[in-house]
Tab-separated table of C-alpha atoms and ligand atoms in Angstrom:
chain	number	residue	atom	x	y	z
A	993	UNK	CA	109.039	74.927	67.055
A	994	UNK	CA	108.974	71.511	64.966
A	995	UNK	CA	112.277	69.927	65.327
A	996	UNK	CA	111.722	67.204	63.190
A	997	UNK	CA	110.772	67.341	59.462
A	998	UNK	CA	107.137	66.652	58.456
A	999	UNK	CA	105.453	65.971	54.832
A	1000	UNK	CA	105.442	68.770	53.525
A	1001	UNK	CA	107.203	70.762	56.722
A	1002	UNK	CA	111.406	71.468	57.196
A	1003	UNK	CA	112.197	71.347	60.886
A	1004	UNK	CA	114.329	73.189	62.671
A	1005	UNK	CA	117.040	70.360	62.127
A	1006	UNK	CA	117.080	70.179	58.695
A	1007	UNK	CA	116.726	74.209	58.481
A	1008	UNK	CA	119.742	74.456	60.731
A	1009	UNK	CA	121.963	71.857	58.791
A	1010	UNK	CA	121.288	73.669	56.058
A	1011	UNK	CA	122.351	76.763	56.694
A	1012	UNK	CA	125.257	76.001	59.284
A	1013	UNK	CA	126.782	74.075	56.323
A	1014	UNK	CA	126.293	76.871	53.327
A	1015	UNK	CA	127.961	79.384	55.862
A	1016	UNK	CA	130.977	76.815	56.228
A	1017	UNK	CA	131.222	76.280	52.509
A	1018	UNK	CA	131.176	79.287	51.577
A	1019	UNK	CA	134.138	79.886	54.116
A	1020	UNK	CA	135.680	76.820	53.261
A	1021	UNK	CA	135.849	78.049	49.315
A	1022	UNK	CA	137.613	81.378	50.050
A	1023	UNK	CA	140.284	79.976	52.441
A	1024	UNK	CA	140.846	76.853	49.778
A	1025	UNK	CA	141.875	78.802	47.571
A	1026	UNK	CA	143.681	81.713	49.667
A	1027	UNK	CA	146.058	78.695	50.829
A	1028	UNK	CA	146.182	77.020	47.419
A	1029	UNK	CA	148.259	80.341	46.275
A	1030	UNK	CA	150.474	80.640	49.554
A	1031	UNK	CA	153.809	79.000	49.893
A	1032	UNK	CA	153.691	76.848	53.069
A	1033	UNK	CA	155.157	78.749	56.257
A	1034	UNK	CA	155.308	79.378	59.749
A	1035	UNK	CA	153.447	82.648	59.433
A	1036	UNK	CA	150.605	80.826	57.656
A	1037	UNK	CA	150.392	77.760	58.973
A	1038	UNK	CA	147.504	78.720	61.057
A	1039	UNK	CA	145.189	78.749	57.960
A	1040	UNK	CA	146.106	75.840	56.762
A	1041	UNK	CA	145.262	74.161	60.582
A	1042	UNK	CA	141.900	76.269	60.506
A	1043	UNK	CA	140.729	74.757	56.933
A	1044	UNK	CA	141.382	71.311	57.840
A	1045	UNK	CA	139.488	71.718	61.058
A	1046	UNK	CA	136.267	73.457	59.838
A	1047	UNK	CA	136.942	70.829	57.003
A	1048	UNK	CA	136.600	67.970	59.504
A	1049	UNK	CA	133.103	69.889	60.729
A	1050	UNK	CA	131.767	69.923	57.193
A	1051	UNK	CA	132.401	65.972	56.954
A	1052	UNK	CA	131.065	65.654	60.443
A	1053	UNK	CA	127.867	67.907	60.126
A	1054	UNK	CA	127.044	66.057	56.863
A	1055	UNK	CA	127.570	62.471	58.422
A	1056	UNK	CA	124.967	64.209	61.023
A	1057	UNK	CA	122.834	65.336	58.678
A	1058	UNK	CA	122.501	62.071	56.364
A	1059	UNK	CA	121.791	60.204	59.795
A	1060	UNK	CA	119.263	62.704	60.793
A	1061	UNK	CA	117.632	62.580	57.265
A	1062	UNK	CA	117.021	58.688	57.692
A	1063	UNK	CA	115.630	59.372	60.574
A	1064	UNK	CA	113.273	62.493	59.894
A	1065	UNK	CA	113.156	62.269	55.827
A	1066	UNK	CA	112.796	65.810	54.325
A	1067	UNK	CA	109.600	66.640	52.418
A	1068	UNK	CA	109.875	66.435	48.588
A	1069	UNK	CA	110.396	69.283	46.700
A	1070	UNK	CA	107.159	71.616	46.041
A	1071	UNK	CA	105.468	71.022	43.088
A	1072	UNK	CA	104.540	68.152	39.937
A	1073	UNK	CA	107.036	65.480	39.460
A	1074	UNK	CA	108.471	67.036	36.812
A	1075	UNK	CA	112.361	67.243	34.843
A	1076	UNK	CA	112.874	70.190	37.663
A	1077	UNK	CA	111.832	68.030	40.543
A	1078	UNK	CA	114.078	65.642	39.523
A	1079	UNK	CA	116.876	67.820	38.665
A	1080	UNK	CA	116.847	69.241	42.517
A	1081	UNK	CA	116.779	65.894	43.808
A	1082	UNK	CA	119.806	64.954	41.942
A	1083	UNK	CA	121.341	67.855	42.998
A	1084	UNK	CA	120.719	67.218	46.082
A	1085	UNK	CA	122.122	63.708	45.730
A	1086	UNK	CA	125.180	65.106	44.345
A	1087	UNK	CA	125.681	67.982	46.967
A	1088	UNK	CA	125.564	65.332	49.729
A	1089	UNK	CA	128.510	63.116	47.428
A	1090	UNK	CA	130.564	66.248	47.429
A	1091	UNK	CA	130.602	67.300	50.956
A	1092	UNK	CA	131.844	63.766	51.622
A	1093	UNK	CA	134.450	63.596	48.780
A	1094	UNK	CA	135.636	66.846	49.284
A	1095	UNK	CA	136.806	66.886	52.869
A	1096	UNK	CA	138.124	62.873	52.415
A	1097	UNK	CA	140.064	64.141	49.165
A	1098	UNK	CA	141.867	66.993	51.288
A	1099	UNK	CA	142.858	64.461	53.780
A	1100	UNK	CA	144.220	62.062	51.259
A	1101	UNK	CA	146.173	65.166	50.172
A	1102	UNK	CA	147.394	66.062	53.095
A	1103	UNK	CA	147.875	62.656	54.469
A	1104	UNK	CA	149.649	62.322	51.355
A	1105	UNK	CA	152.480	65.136	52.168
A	1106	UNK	CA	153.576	62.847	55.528
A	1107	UNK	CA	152.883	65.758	57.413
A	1108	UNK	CA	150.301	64.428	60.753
A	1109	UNK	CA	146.895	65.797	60.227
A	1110	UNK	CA	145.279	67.825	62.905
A	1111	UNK	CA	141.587	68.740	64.104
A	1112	UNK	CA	142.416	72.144	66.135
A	1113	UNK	CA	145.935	71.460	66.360
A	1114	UNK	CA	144.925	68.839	69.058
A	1115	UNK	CA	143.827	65.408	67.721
A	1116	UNK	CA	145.837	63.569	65.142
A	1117	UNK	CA	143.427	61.682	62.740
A	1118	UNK	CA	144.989	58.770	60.776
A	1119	UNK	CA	146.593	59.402	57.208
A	1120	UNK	CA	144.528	58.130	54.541
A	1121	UNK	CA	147.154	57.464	51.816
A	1122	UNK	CA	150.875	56.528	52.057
A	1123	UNK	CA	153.163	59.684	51.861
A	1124	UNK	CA	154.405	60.796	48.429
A	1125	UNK	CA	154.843	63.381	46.118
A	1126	UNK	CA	152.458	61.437	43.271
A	1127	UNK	CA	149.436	60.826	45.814
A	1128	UNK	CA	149.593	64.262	47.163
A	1129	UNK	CA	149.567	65.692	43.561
A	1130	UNK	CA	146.751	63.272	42.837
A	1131	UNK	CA	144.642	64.057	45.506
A	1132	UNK	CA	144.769	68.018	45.637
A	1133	UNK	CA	144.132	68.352	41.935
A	1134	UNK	CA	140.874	65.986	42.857
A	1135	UNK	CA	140.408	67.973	45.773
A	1136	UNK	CA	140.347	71.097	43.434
A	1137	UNK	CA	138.067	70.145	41.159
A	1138	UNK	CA	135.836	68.755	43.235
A	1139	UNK	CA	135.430	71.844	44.622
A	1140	UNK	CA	134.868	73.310	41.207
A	1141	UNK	CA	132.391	71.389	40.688
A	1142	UNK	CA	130.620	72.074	44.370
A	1143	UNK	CA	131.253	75.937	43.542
A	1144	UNK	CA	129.170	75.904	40.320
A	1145	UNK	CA	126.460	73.231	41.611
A	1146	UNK	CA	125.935	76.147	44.442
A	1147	UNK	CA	125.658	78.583	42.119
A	1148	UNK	CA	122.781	76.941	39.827
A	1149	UNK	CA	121.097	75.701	43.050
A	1150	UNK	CA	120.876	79.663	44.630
A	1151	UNK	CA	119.595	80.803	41.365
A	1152	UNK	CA	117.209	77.752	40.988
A	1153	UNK	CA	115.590	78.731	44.923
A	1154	UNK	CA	115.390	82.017	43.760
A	1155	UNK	CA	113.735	81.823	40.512
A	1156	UNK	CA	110.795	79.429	42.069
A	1157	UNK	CA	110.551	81.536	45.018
A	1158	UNK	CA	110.105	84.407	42.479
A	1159	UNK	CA	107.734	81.964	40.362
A	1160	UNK	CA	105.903	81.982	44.187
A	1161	UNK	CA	106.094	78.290	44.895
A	1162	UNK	CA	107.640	79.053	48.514
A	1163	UNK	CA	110.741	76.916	48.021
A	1164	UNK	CA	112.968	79.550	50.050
A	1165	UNK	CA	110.241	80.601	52.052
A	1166	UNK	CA	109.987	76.510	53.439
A	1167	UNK	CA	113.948	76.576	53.575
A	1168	UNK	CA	114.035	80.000	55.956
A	1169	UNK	CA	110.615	79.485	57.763
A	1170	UNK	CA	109.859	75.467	57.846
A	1171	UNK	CA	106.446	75.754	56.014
A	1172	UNK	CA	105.504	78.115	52.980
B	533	HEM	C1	133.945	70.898	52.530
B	533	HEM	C2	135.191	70.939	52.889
B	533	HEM	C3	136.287	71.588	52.086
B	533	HEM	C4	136.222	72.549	51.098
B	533	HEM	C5	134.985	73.236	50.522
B	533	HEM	C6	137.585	72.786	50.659
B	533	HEM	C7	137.934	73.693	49.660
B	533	HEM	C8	139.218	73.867	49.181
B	533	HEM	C9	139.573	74.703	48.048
B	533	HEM	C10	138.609	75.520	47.191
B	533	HEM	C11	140.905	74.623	47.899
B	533	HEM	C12	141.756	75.300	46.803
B	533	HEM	C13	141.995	74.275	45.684
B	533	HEM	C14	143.026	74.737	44.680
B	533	HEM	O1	142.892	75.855	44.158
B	533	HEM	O2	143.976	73.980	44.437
B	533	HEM	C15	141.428	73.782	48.950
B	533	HEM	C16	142.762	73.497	49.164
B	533	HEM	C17	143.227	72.729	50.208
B	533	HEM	N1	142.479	71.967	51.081
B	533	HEM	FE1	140.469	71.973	51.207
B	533	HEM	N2	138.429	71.998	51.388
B	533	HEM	C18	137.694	71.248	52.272
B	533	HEM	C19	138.156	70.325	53.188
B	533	HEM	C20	139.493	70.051	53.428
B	533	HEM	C21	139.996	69.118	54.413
B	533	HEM	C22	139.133	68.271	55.377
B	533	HEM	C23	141.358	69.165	54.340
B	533	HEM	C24	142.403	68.398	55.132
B	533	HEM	C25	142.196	67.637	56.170
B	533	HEM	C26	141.710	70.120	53.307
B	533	HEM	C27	142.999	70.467	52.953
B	533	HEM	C28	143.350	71.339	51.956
B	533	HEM	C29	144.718	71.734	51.658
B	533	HEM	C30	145.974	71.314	52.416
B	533	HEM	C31	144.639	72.590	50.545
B	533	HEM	C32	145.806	73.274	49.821
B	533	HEM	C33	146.207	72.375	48.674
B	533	HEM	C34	147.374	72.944	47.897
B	533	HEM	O3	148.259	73.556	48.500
B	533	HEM	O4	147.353	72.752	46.667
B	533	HEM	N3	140.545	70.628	52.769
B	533	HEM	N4	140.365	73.310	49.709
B	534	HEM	C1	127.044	75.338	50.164
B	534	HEM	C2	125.889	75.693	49.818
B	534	HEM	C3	124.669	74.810	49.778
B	534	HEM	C4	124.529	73.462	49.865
B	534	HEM	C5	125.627	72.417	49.997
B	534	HEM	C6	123.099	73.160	49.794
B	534	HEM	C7	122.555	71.890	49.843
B	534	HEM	C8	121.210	71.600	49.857
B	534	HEM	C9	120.628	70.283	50.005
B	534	HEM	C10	121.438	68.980	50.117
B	534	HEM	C11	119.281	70.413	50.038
B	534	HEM	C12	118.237	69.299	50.236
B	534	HEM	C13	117.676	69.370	51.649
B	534	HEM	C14	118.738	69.152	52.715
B	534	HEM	O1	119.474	68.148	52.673
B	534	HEM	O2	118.860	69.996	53.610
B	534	HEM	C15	118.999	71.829	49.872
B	534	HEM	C16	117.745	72.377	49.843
B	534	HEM	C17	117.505	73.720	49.624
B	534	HEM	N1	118.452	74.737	49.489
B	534	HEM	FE1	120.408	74.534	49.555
B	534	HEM	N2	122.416	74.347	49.671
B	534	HEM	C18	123.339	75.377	49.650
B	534	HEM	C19	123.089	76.728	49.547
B	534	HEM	C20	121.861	77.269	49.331
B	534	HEM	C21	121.588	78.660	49.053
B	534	HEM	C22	122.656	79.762	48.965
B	534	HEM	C23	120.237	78.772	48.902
B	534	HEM	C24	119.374	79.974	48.569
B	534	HEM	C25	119.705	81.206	48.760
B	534	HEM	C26	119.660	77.473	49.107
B	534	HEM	C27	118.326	77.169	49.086
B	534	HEM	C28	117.770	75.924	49.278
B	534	HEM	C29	116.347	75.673	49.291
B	534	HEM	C30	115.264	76.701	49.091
B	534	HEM	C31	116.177	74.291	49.503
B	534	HEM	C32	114.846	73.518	49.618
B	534	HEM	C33	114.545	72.900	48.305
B	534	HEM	C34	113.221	72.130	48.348
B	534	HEM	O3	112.393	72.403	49.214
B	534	HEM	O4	113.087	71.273	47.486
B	534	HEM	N3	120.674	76.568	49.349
B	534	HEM	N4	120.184	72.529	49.758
């Protein structure tokens, strides 16, 4: 079992990164928005604790996982250097921007309400942003779209594996397996 990435290999690293994060995201998008339509309470509060904290794993797993790809670069995608090679890598580019703006963004915002901010209602990180009602209006709505904006990158991505794994270039195949 190859750990690290190779040429034209995805190691078991890379493969679990991968995969650990989509399940979070995907996670991550359904609670957002389940909290983003309840009022704040005592009943609820829990989900709003549990969002922040995978929240903090998604910025932590992707600080991992641009360290780890310095260390053990992933192989480029399969086939010429063409507009869709280039296309992945940018998205690429911009799903690693996103799963650093997004998590900062909801700590601005929540920094923002004055409230502390808590990893599994244990550790208080620092607030971000002074408290008030402007910043924390500022921040969600970026925090919002932002996630917009991941949601439909995802969505082009999936299809995109799909289609070339269809086309039988092995794309997905490389993702699940390491090697086509
Ligand atoms: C990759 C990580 C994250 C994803 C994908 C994500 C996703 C979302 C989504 C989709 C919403 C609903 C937006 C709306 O409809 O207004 C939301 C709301 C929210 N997020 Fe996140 N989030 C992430 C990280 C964080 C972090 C790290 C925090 C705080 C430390 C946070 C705090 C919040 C709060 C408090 C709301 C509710 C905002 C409101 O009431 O308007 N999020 N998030
Ligand atoms: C939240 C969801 C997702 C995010 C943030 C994401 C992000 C990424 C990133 C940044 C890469 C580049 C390699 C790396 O850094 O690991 C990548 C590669 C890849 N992803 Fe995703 N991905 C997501 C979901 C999916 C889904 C649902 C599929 C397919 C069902 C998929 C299939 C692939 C494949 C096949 C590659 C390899 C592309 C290549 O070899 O050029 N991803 N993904």
């Amino acid at each position: 079992m190859q750990l690290r990435n190779g040429p034209q290999t995805i190691g078991l690293v890379t493969r679990l990164l991968h995969w650990g994060t989509m399940l979070l995201v995907v996670v991550m998008l359904a609670l957002g928005n389940r909290i983003a339509d309840m009022q704040p309470g005592l009943d609820n509060l829990w989900l709003y604790g549990l969002h922040k904290t995978l929240g903090f794993l998604v910025l932590a797993l992707t600080l991992a996982r641009i360290g780890w790809h310095i260390a053990s670069p992933p192989p480029p995608p399969i086939g010429p250097r063409d507009v869709a090679h280039w296309a992945a890598r940018a998205a690429h580019w911009a799903f690693y921007a996103l799963l650093l703006a997004i998590p900062l963004t909801g700590w601005a915002g929540s920094s923002a309400t004055g409230i502390d901010v808590m990893i599994a209602d244990r550790w208080t990180v620092p607030p971000l942003v002074e408290a008030s009602a402007e910043a924390e209006a500022f921040w969600f709505r970026l925090h919002d779209i932002l996630t917009k904006v991941l949601f439909g990158l995802v969505t082009l991505h999936m299809l995109a594996a799909f289609k070339r794994e269809m086309d039988g270039d092995g794309t997905l195949t490389r993702m699940l397996k390491g090697r086509t």
